[in-house]
Tab-separated table of C-alpha atoms and ligand atoms in Angstrom:
chain	number	residue	atom	x	y	z
A	1013	MET	CA	7.838	-24.225	26.449
A	1014	SER	CA	9.749	-21.528	24.937
A	1015	ALA	CA	7.919	-18.631	23.385
A	1016	THR	CA	7.688	-18.618	19.634
A	1017	VAL	CA	7.934	-15.107	19.303
A	1018	VAL	CA	10.948	-13.795	21.451
A	1019	THR	CA	10.765	-9.788	22.008
A	1020	ALA	CA	13.329	-7.702	23.372
A	1021	CYS	CA	13.217	-3.745	23.336
A	1022	GLU	CA	15.801	-1.530	23.816
A	1023	GLY	CA	16.812	2.043	23.001
A	1024	GLY	CA	13.593	2.553	20.885
A	1025	VAL	CA	14.295	-0.871	19.230
A	1026	LEU	CA	11.503	-3.501	19.473
A	1027	THR	CA	13.161	-6.907	18.175
A	1028	LEU	CA	10.534	-9.717	17.219
A	1029	THR	CA	12.298	-12.767	16.873
A	1030	MET	CA	10.409	-15.854	15.206
A	1031	ASN	CA	11.504	-18.735	17.119
A	1032	ARG	CA	11.107	-22.299	15.836
A	1033	PRO	CA	14.158	-22.800	14.465
A	1034	GLU	CA	13.707	-26.751	14.239
A	1035	LYS	CA	11.111	-25.939	11.840
A	1036	LEU	CA	13.035	-23.181	10.274
A	1037	ASN	CA	10.426	-20.715	12.108
A	1038	ALA	CA	7.094	-22.046	10.205
A	1039	LEU	CA	4.375	-20.175	11.023
A	1040	THR	CA	1.892	-21.896	13.265
A	1041	SER	CA	-1.289	-19.987	14.658
A	1042	GLU	CA	0.602	-19.318	18.104
A	1043	LEU	CA	3.447	-17.327	16.358
A	1044	LEU	CA	0.825	-15.609	14.096
A	1045	GLY	CA	-1.290	-14.560	16.777
A	1046	ALA	CA	1.659	-13.449	19.132
A	1047	LEU	CA	3.261	-11.426	15.925
A	1048	ARG	CA	-0.419	-9.425	15.316
A	1049	ASP	CA	-0.370	-8.876	19.124
A	1050	ARG	CA	3.087	-7.341	19.549
A	1051	PHE	CA	2.363	-5.206	16.425
A	1052	ALA	CA	-0.518	-4.066	17.822
A	1053	ALA	CA	1.139	-3.615	21.382
A	1054	ALA	CA	3.577	-1.297	19.434
A	1055	ALA	CA	1.510	0.899	17.734
A	1056	GLU	CA	0.269	2.174	20.841
A	1057	ASP	CA	3.774	2.195	23.029
A	1058	PRO	CA	5.692	5.193	22.856
A	1059	ALA	CA	8.961	3.352	23.744
A	1060	VAL	CA	8.879	1.479	20.696
A	1061	ARG	CA	10.109	3.682	17.740
A	1062	VAL	CA	10.840	0.864	15.052
A	1063	VAL	CA	10.841	-2.677	14.957
A	1064	VAL	CA	12.775	-5.329	13.783
A	1065	LEU	CA	11.724	-8.935	12.665
A	1066	ARG	CA	14.137	-11.352	12.193
A	1067	GLY	CA	14.078	-15.345	12.686
A	1068	ALA	CA	16.047	-17.897	14.979
A	1069	GLY	CA	18.219	-20.232	13.716
A	1070	ARG	CA	19.050	-20.955	10.045
A	1071	ALA	CA	16.596	-19.177	8.104
A	1072	PHE	CA	14.116	-16.256	8.231
A	1073	CYS	CA	10.665	-18.183	7.879
A	1074	ALA	CA	9.682	-21.290	5.869
A	1075	GLY	CA	5.946	-19.707	5.709
A	1076	GLN	CA	2.634	-21.673	7.302
A	1077	ASP	CA	3.589	-24.553	9.151
A	1078	LEU	CA	2.130	-27.373	6.699
A	1079	SER	CA	1.965	-29.641	9.406
A	1080	GLU	CA	-0.359	-27.423	11.352
A	1081	SER	CA	-3.883	-29.430	11.784
A	1082	ALA	CA	-5.459	-26.720	13.473
A	1083	VAL	CA	-5.533	-24.715	9.712
A	1084	GLY	CA	-8.317	-27.593	9.150
A	1085	ASP	CA	-10.078	-27.661	5.643
A	1086	ASP	CA	-11.145	-23.751	5.031
A	1087	LEU	CA	-7.828	-22.412	4.113
A	1088	GLY	CA	-9.287	-18.889	3.428
A	1089	ALA	CA	-10.902	-19.002	7.139
A	1090	HIS	CA	-7.174	-18.948	8.434
A	1091	VAL	CA	-5.928	-16.460	6.079
A	1092	GLU	CA	-8.721	-14.270	7.300
A	1093	ARG	CA	-8.320	-14.989	10.831
A	1094	TYR	CA	-4.576	-14.710	11.115
A	1095	TYR	CA	-2.579	-13.398	7.914
A	1096	LYS	CA	-5.052	-10.505	7.069
A	1097	PRO	CA	-4.994	-8.972	10.523
A	1098	LEU	CA	-1.067	-9.503	10.687
A	1099	VAL	CA	-0.331	-7.999	7.615
A	1100	LEU	CA	-2.869	-4.990	8.085
A	1101	ALA	CA	-1.227	-4.061	11.573
A	1102	MET	CA	2.167	-4.108	9.689
A	1103	ARG	CA	1.229	-1.881	6.761
A	1104	ALA	CA	-0.851	0.349	9.697
A	1105	LEU	CA	1.618	0.699	12.078
A	1106	PRO	CA	2.821	4.050	12.261
A	1107	LYS	CA	6.590	3.061	12.852
A	1108	PRO	CA	9.027	1.741	10.610
A	1109	ILE	CA	9.470	-2.095	10.163
A	1110	VAL	CA	12.802	-3.485	9.412
A	1111	ALA	CA	13.090	-7.326	8.055
A	1112	GLU	CA	16.458	-8.830	8.846
A	1113	VAL	CA	16.440	-11.696	6.252
A	1114	HIS	CA	19.137	-14.643	6.676
A	1115	GLY	CA	18.749	-18.522	5.157
A	1116	VAL	CA	15.364	-18.808	3.445
A	1117	ALA	CA	12.304	-16.976	3.539
A	1118	ALA	CA	9.381	-19.135	1.848
A	1119	GLY	CA	5.579	-18.858	1.205
A	1120	ALA	CA	4.263	-16.585	3.764
A	1121	GLY	CA	7.724	-15.982	5.326
A	1122	ALA	CA	8.973	-14.391	1.935
A	1123	ASN	CA	6.017	-12.132	1.764
A	1124	LEU	CA	6.023	-11.165	5.512
A	1125	ALA	CA	9.263	-9.605	4.710
A	1126	PHE	CA	7.940	-8.058	2.028
A	1127	ALA	CA	5.526	-6.571	3.813
A	1128	CYS	CA	8.172	-4.966	5.984
A	1129	ASP	CA	9.167	-1.221	5.388
A	1130	LEU	CA	12.928	-2.182	4.885
A	1131	VAL	CA	14.631	-5.348	4.269
A	1132	PHE	CA	18.015	-6.271	4.245
A	1133	ALA	CA	19.004	-9.754	3.688
A	1134	ALA	CA	22.171	-11.528	3.846
A	1135	ARG	CA	23.926	-12.379	0.688
A	1136	SER	CA	23.336	-15.976	1.225
A	1137	ALA	CA	19.413	-15.251	1.701
A	1138	THR	CA	16.732	-16.386	-0.717
A	1139	PHE	CA	13.221	-15.228	-1.060
A	1140	ILE	CA	10.948	-18.231	-2.327
A	1141	GLU	CA	7.361	-17.764	-3.433
A	1142	SER	CA	6.756	-21.332	-3.022
A	1143	PHE	CA	2.890	-21.283	-2.871
A	1144	ALA	CA	2.447	-23.135	-6.062
A	1145	ARG	CA	4.954	-26.213	-5.490
A	1146	ILE	CA	1.939	-26.991	-3.215
A	1147	GLY	CA	-0.916	-25.860	-5.122
A	1148	LEU	CA	-1.778	-22.731	-3.533
A	1149	VAL	CA	-1.654	-18.629	-4.565
A	1150	ALA	CA	0.624	-16.342	-3.055
A	1151	ASP	CA	-0.777	-14.499	0.153
A	1152	THR	CA	0.082	-12.453	2.811
A	1153	GLY	CA	-0.532	-9.528	0.882
A	1154	GLY	CA	1.932	-10.931	-1.694
A	1155	THR	CA	0.008	-10.747	-4.945
A	1156	TRP	CA	-0.619	-6.520	-3.944
A	1157	MET	CA	3.114	-6.019	-3.015
A	1158	LEU	CA	5.159	-7.971	-5.578
A	1159	PRO	CA	3.918	-6.482	-8.710
A	1160	ARG	CA	4.558	-2.953	-6.754
A	1161	LEU	CA	8.182	-4.330	-6.095
A	1162	VAL	CA	9.239	-5.673	-8.668
A	1163	GLY	CA	6.565	-5.039	-11.842
A	1164	HIS	CA	4.442	-7.417	-13.107
A	1165	ALA	CA	6.415	-9.559	-15.127
A	1166	ARG	CA	9.098	-10.624	-12.429
A	1167	ALA	CA	5.594	-11.033	-10.280
A	1168	MET	CA	4.303	-13.500	-12.601
A	1169	GLY	CA	7.825	-15.360	-13.029
A	1170	LEU	CA	8.008	-15.648	-9.396
A	1171	ALA	CA	4.562	-16.619	-8.607
A	1172	LEU	CA	4.268	-19.350	-11.513
A	1173	LEU	CA	7.717	-20.518	-11.805
A	1174	CYS	CA	8.433	-20.513	-7.865
A	1175	THR	CA	12.222	-19.971	-8.824
A	1176	PRO	CA	14.151	-19.129	-5.829
A	1177	LEU	CA	15.175	-15.241	-5.799
A	1178	THR	CA	18.937	-14.749	-4.289
A	1179	ALA	CA	19.521	-11.464	-2.234
A	1180	GLU	CA	21.658	-10.129	-4.937
A	1181	GLN	CA	18.914	-10.327	-7.350
A	1182	ALA	CA	15.898	-9.147	-5.323
A	1183	HIS	CA	18.105	-6.270	-4.350
A	1184	ALA	CA	18.687	-5.487	-8.308
A	1185	TRP	CA	15.236	-5.621	-8.703
A	1186	GLY	CA	14.439	-3.388	-6.146
A	1187	ALA	CA	12.406	-5.937	-3.781
A	1188	ILE	CA	14.640	-5.198	-1.031
A	1189	TRP	CA	16.726	-2.009	0.488
A	1190	GLU	CA	20.492	-3.850	1.006
A	1191	VAL	CA	22.423	-6.912	0.759
A	1192	ALA	CA	24.909	-7.294	3.543
A	1193	ASP	CA	27.669	-9.654	4.123
A	1194	ASP	CA	26.342	-12.846	6.212
A	1195	ALA	CA	28.375	-12.051	9.328
A	1196	ALA	CA	27.745	-8.157	9.367
A	1197	LEU	CA	24.063	-8.342	8.533
A	1198	ALA	CA	22.829	-7.861	12.441
A	1199	ASP	CA	25.306	-5.418	13.007
A	1200	ARG	CA	24.161	-3.602	9.922
A	1201	VAL	CA	20.356	-4.029	10.842
A	1202	ALA	CA	21.446	-2.966	14.422
A	1203	ASP	CA	23.111	0.312	13.223
A	1204	VAL	CA	19.971	1.159	11.002
A	1205	ALA	CA	17.414	0.111	13.508
A	1206	ARG	CA	19.169	2.718	16.058
A	1207	ALA	CA	19.371	5.495	13.694
A	1208	LEU	CA	15.285	5.032	13.067
A	1209	ALA	CA	14.681	5.238	16.511
A	1210	HIS	CA	16.286	8.313	16.917
A	1211	ALA	CA	14.663	9.903	14.101
A	1212	PRO	CA	11.561	11.902	13.936
A	1213	THR	CA	9.237	9.010	14.098
A	1214	GLN	CA	5.858	10.884	13.338
A	1215	ALA	CA	7.474	12.132	10.056
A	1216	LEU	CA	8.841	8.260	9.377
A	1217	ALA	CA	5.209	7.462	9.959
A	1218	ALA	CA	4.097	10.132	7.444
A	1219	ALA	CA	6.182	9.014	4.634
A	1220	LYS	CA	5.268	5.245	5.200
A	1221	HIS	CA	1.214	6.429	4.884
A	1222	ALA	CA	1.612	8.794	2.059
A	1223	ILE	CA	3.862	6.470	-0.179
A	1224	GLU	CA	1.014	3.577	0.422
A	1225	ALA	CA	-1.905	5.913	-0.014
A	1226	GLY	CA	-0.208	6.711	-3.310
A	1227	TRP	CA	-0.724	3.629	-4.844
A	1228	THR	CA	-4.440	4.355	-5.360
A	1229	ASN	CA	-4.914	7.996	-5.296
A	1230	SER	CA	-4.918	10.512	-7.900
A	1231	ILE	CA	-2.206	13.364	-8.089
A	1232	GLN	CA	-4.574	15.802	-6.640
A	1233	ALA	CA	-5.681	13.484	-3.952
A	1234	GLN	CA	-2.210	12.660	-2.776
A	1235	LEU	CA	-0.970	16.404	-2.720
A	1236	ASP	CA	-4.125	16.825	-0.265
A	1237	VAL	CA	-2.626	14.049	1.684
A	1238	GLU	CA	0.647	15.634	1.679
A	1239	GLY	CA	-0.517	18.783	2.466
A	1240	ALA	CA	-2.619	17.646	5.743
A	1241	LEU	CA	0.480	15.156	6.923
A	1242	GLN	CA	2.557	18.430	6.516
A	1243	ARG	CA	0.609	20.513	8.426
A	1244	ALA	CA	0.591	17.901	11.225
A	1245	LEU	CA	3.890	17.722	11.171
A	1246	GLY	CA	4.697	21.350	11.224
A	1247	ARG	CA	3.088	21.453	14.770
A	1248	THR	CA	5.698	18.297	16.316
A	1249	ASP	CA	8.175	19.380	18.664
A	1250	ASP	CA	10.483	17.287	16.239
A	1251	PHE	CA	10.048	19.778	13.395
A	1252	HIS	CA	10.987	22.606	15.850
A	1253	GLU	CA	13.917	20.504	16.928
A	1254	GLY	CA	15.023	19.833	13.646
A	1255	VAL	CA	15.045	23.577	12.458
A	1256	ALA	CA	16.729	24.698	15.526
A	1257	ALA	CA	19.155	22.251	15.451
A	1258	PHE	CA	19.883	22.996	12.050
A	1259	GLY	CA	19.687	27.208	12.461
A	1260	GLU	CA	22.659	26.149	15.425
A	1261	LYS	CA	24.568	23.704	13.380
A	1262	ARG	CA	24.379	20.895	15.981
A	1263	PRO	CA	22.582	17.443	15.364
A	1264	PRO	CA	18.967	17.392	16.565
A	1265	VAL	CA	17.549	15.447	19.342
A	1266	PHE	CA	14.319	14.120	18.246
A	1267	ARG	CA	12.072	12.483	20.565
A	1268	GLY	CA	9.180	10.971	18.245
A	1269	ARG	CA	6.933	13.874	19.708
B	1439	LIG	C1	8.538	-27.066	7.796
B	1439	LIG	C2	8.039	-26.046	7.002
B	1439	LIG	C3	6.796	-25.847	6.716
B	1439	LIG	C4	6.333	-27.040	8.684
B	1439	LIG	C5	10.666	-26.633	6.969
B	1439	LIG	N1	5.852	-25.869	7.632
B	1439	LIG	N2	7.496	-27.756	8.675
B	1439	LIG	C6	-1.320	-19.888	4.212
B	1439	LIG	C7	-2.700	-20.029	4.608
B	1439	LIG	C8	-3.073	-21.454	4.997
B	1439	LIG	C9	-2.240	-22.851	4.713
B	1439	LIG	C10	-1.347	-22.763	3.805
B	1439	LIG	O1	-0.561	-21.894	3.467
B	1439	LIG	C11	-0.332	-20.302	3.927
B	1439	LIG	C12	0.539	-19.639	3.014
B	1439	LIG	C13	2.030	-20.561	2.873
B	1439	LIG	O2	2.862	-20.070	3.622
B	1439	LIG	S1	2.116	-21.798	1.678
B	1439	LIG	C14	3.730	-21.994	1.782
B	1439	LIG	C15	4.263	-23.104	2.854
B	1439	LIG	N3	5.626	-22.977	2.976
B	1439	LIG	C16	6.444	-23.763	2.229
B	1439	LIG	O3	5.566	-24.521	1.166
B	1439	LIG	C17	7.907	-23.840	2.216
B	1439	LIG	C18	8.002	-25.567	2.765
B	1439	LIG	N4	9.405	-25.762	3.240
B	1439	LIG	C19	10.495	-26.116	2.332
B	1439	LIG	O4	10.183	-26.019	0.870
B	1439	LIG	C20	11.645	-26.527	2.602
B	1439	LIG	O5	11.718	-26.742	3.876
B	1439	LIG	C21	12.821	-24.865	2.361
B	1439	LIG	C22	12.986	-24.701	1.135
B	1439	LIG	C23	12.133	-23.628	2.987
B	1439	LIG	C24	14.254	-25.098	3.426
B	1439	LIG	O6	14.571	-26.382	2.858
B	1439	LIG	P1	15.958	-26.858	3.638
B	1439	LIG	O7	16.676	-26.113	3.945
B	1439	LIG	O8	16.516	-28.224	3.130
B	1439	LIG	O9	15.134	-27.400	5.061
B	1439	LIG	P2	14.224	-28.734	5.082
B	1439	LIG	O10	13.250	-28.842	4.494
B	1439	LIG	O11	15.046	-29.837	5.990
B	1439	LIG	O12	13.384	-28.086	6.678
B	1439	LIG	C25	13.703	-28.383	7.574
B	1439	LIG	C26	12.819	-28.888	8.640
B	1439	LIG	O13	11.975	-27.904	8.899
B	1439	LIG	C27	11.966	-29.980	8.460
B	1439	LIG	O14	11.469	-30.583	9.928
B	1439	LIG	P3	12.406	-32.122	10.096
B	1439	LIG	O15	11.511	-32.416	11.217
B	1439	LIG	O16	11.866	-33.108	8.964
B	1439	LIG	O17	13.614	-31.679	10.420
B	1439	LIG	C28	11.003	-29.331	7.571
B	1439	LIG	O18	9.835	-30.780	7.628
B	1439	LIG	C29	10.691	-28.107	8.582
B	1439	LIG	N5	9.795	-27.252	7.630
B	1439	LIG	N6	9.208	-25.836	6.179
B	1439	LIG	N7	6.009	-24.839	6.138
């Protein structure tokens, strides 16, 4: 049996490919558990400096596998057991996560993409908050993320009307970082991931942490967060390398330490 998540790590880039192409990578318990385990392992592995999340076949991900009997009657228990730890692991990962979205990203699949730190989408990709079509509410952090990404009015429109959002529209609304031509998407993401893998990893982690903390902090508390992070970063090898390289007018060599 082939793996539901295909894993490859090269040059500091961990690529996780959801691999149920015949079902548009619909999320089974096995796939969700595998993703959660991979993200947890990535947090501890110094060889991983950036994660790319993508889907095999013609889609990114069609959300929860609606035919999975293991979900049972208590959807809340399923969310609690699989989706919550996955999203928390992604948001807490002290390394950037890049989503490479092509085809459709529906339901939990769309919100899995939005839970990543940078979303690159193929021009033909679509995001569908399809939950209400089957009588459910957005999950996978979507109700937290969407209003922050696109604002209240647009988040409500997406959640209530389930209107597919094109990649161009998602970009225009600020929900994703970049749109690439379909044929260029994989190369574009590979280039960005390579650059991130050579960046000062701890500084990127600090940015991710601080920006997330800022959603709930006062300006005073946030200035404290920034001060504490800057204090720690000021003691890293990468900071000293960055300043030395600047002074010597050469490109820095960051090791993520
Ligand atoms: C699928 C799925 C799928 C199974 C396509 N499941 N097979 C959390 C906790 C607990 C429970 C419930 O949910 C959640 C969160 C959620 O994610 S709820 C939202 C779940 N997702 C959806 O409602 C989307 C359902 N899929 C679709 O609407 C369409 O498939 C989209 C618009 C994604 C793509 O349409 P098409 O391009 O026309 O492809 P298709 O429909 O022909 O799908 C291809 C195959 O994939 C097909 O199988 P088959 O054996 O007939 O070829 C589909 O049945 C299967 N598939 N999504 N979520």
